[in-house]
CSV table of C-alpha atoms in Angstrom, one decimal:
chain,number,residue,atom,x,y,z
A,1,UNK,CA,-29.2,-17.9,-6.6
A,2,UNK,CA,-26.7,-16.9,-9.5
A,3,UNK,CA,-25.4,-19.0,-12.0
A,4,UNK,CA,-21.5,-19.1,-11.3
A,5,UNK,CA,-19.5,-18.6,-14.0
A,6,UNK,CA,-16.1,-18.6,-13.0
A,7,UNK,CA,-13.7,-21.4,-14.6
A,8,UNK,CA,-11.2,-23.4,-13.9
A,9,UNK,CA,-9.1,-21.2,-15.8
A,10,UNK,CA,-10.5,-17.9,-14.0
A,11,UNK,CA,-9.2,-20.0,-10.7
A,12,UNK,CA,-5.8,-20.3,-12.0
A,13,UNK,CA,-5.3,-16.8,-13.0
A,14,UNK,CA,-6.6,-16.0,-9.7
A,15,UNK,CA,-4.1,-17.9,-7.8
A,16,UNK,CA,-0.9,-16.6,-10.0
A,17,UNK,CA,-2.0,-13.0,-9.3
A,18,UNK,CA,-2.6,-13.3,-5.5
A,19,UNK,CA,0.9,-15.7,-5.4
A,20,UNK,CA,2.4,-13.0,-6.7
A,21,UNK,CA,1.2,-10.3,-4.6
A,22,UNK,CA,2.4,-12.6,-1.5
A,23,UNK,CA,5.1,-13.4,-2.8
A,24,UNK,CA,6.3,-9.4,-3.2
A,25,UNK,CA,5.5,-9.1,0.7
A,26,UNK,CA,6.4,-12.2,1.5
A,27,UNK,CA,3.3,-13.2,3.2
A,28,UNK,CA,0.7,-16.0,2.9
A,29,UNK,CA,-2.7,-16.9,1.5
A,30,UNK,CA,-5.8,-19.4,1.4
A,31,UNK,CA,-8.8,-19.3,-0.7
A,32,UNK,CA,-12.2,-18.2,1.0
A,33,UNK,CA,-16.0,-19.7,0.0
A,34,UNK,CA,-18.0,-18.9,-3.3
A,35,UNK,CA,-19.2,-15.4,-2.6
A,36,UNK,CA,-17.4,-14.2,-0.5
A,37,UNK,CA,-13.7,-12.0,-0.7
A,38,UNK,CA,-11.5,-14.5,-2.7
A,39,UNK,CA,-8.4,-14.8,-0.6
A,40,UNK,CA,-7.4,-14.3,3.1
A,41,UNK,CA,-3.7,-13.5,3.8
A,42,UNK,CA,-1.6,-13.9,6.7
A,43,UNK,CA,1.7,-13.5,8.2
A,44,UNK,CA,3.3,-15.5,10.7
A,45,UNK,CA,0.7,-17.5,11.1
A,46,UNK,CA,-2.1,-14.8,11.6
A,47,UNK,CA,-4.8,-13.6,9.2
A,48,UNK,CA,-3.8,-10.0,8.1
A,49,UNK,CA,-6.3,-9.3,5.6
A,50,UNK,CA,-8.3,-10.0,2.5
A,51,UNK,CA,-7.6,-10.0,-1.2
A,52,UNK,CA,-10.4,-9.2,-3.8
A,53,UNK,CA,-8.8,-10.7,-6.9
A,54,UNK,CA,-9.7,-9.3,-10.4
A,55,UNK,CA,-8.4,-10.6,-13.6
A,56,UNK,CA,-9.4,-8.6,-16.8
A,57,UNK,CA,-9.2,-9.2,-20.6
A,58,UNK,CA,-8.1,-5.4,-20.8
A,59,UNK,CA,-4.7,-3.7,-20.9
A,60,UNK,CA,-4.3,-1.6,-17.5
A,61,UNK,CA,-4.7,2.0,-18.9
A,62,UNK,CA,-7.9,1.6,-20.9
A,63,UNK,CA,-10.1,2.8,-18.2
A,64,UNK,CA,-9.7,5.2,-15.6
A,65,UNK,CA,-11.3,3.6,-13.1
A,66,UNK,CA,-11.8,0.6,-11.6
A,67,UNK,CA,-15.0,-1.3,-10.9
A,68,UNK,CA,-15.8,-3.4,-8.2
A,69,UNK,CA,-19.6,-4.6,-6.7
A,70,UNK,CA,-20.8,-2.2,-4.0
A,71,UNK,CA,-21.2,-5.7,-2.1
A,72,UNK,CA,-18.0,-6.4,-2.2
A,73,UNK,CA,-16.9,-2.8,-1.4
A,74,UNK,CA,-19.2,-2.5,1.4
A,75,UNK,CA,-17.8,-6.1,2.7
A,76,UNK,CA,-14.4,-4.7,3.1
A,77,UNK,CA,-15.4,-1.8,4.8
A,78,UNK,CA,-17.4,-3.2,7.0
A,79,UNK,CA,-14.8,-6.0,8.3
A,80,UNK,CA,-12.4,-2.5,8.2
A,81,UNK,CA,-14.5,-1.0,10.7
A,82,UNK,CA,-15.0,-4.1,12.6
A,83,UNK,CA,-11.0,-4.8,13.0
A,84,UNK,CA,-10.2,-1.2,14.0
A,85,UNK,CA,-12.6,-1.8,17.1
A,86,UNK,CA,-9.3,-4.6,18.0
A,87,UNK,CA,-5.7,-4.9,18.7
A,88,UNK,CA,-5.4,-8.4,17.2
A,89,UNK,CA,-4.2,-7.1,13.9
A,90,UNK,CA,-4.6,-3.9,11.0
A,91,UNK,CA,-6.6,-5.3,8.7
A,92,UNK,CA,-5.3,-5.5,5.3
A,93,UNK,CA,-8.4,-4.7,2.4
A,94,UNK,CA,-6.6,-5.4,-0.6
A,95,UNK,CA,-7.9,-5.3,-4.8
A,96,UNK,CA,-5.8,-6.8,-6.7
A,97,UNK,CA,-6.1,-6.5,-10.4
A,98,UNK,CA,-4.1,-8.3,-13.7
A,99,UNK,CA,-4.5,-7.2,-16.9
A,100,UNK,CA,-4.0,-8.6,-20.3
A,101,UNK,CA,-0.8,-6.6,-21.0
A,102,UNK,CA,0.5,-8.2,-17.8
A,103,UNK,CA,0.2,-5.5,-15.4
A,104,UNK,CA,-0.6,-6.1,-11.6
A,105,UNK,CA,-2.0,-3.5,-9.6
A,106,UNK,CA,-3.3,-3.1,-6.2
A,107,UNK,CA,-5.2,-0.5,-4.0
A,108,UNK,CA,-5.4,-0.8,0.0
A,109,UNK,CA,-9.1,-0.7,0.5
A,110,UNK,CA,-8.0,2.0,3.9
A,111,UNK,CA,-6.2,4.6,1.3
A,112,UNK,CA,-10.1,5.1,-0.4
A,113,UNK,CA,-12.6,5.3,2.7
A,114,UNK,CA,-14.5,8.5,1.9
A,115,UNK,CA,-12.5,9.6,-1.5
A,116,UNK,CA,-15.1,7.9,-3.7
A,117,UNK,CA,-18.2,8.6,-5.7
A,118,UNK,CA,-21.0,6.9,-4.2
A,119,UNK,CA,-22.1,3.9,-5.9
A,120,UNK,CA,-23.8,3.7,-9.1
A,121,UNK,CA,-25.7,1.2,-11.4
A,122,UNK,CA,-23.4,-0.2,-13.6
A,123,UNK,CA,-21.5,-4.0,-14.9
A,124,UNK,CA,-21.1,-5.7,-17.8
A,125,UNK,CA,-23.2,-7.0,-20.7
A,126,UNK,CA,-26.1,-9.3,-18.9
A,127,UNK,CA,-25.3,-13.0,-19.2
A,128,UNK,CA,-28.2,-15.6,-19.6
A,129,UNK,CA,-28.6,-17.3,-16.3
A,130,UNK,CA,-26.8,-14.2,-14.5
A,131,UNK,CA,-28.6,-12.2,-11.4
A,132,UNK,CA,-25.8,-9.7,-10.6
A,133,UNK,CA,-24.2,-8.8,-14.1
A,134,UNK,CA,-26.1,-5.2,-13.7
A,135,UNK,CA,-26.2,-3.8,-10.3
A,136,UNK,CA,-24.8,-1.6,-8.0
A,137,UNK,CA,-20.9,-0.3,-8.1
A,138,UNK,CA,-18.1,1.4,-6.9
A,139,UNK,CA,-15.6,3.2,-9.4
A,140,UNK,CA,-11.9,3.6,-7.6
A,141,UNK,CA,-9.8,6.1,-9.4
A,142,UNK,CA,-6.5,4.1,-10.9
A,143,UNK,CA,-4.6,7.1,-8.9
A,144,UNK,CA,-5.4,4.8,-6.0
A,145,UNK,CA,-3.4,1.8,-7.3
A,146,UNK,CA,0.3,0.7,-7.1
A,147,UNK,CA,1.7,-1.3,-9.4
A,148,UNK,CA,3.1,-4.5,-8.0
């Protein structure tokens, strides 16, 4: 198992990005398990979708895409596929990302299915006690975000 390495801090940026995003759409939100998508939001009551929650030490425009684990791609767009099969609700994939020049943007998960590269080997700088720093990834073109 990997090391964790997310902070208390990380956890609080977290949560004032995805109160924000709910906050624009007036809708609500509850934090999910270690590992898995970081936030569930609802409306009225009933779950609506998932938020993937990155914060980054970056201004918004010094990359052209965005990265996210193929894992957590893939867990999106399987739980996409699996709610289409319903009427209970549209699911709502969302990413989320804030920046350090204090931009928030976001990308419905349903705008990209099929408009990506397939993944590729890539992540940050390998961290002692870290599994997953280098491993498989999805790049979303920034033309796929809104700002919030």
């Amino acid at each position: 198992m990997s090391k964790i390495f997310e902070t208390e801090n990380d956890l609080y940026n977290e949560e004032v990005t995805v109160k924000a995003f709910c906050n624009k759409f007036n809708i609500d939100y509850g934090k999910q398990a270690h590992f898995d998508i970081d936030f569930f939001i609802c409306k009225d009551g009933k779950q609506i979708g998932e938020v993937e929650v990155k914060c980054y030490n970056v201004p918004h425009d010094k990359y052209p895409t965005q990265i996210l684990s193929s894992r957590k791609y893939l867990t999106m767009m399987a739980r996409c596929f699996a709610f289409a099969r319903t009427d209970e609700m549209e699911y709502r994939p969302i990413l989320l990302c804030r920046y350090s020049d204090g931009q928030i943007l976001y990308c419905n998960f349903r705008t990209i299915i099929g408009k990506i590269e397939f993944p590729q080997i890539g992540g940050r700088k390998p961290r002692e006690g870290a599994v997953n720093d280098i491993e498989w990834v999805v790049r979303i073109p920034k033309k796929f975000f809104k700002k919030l």
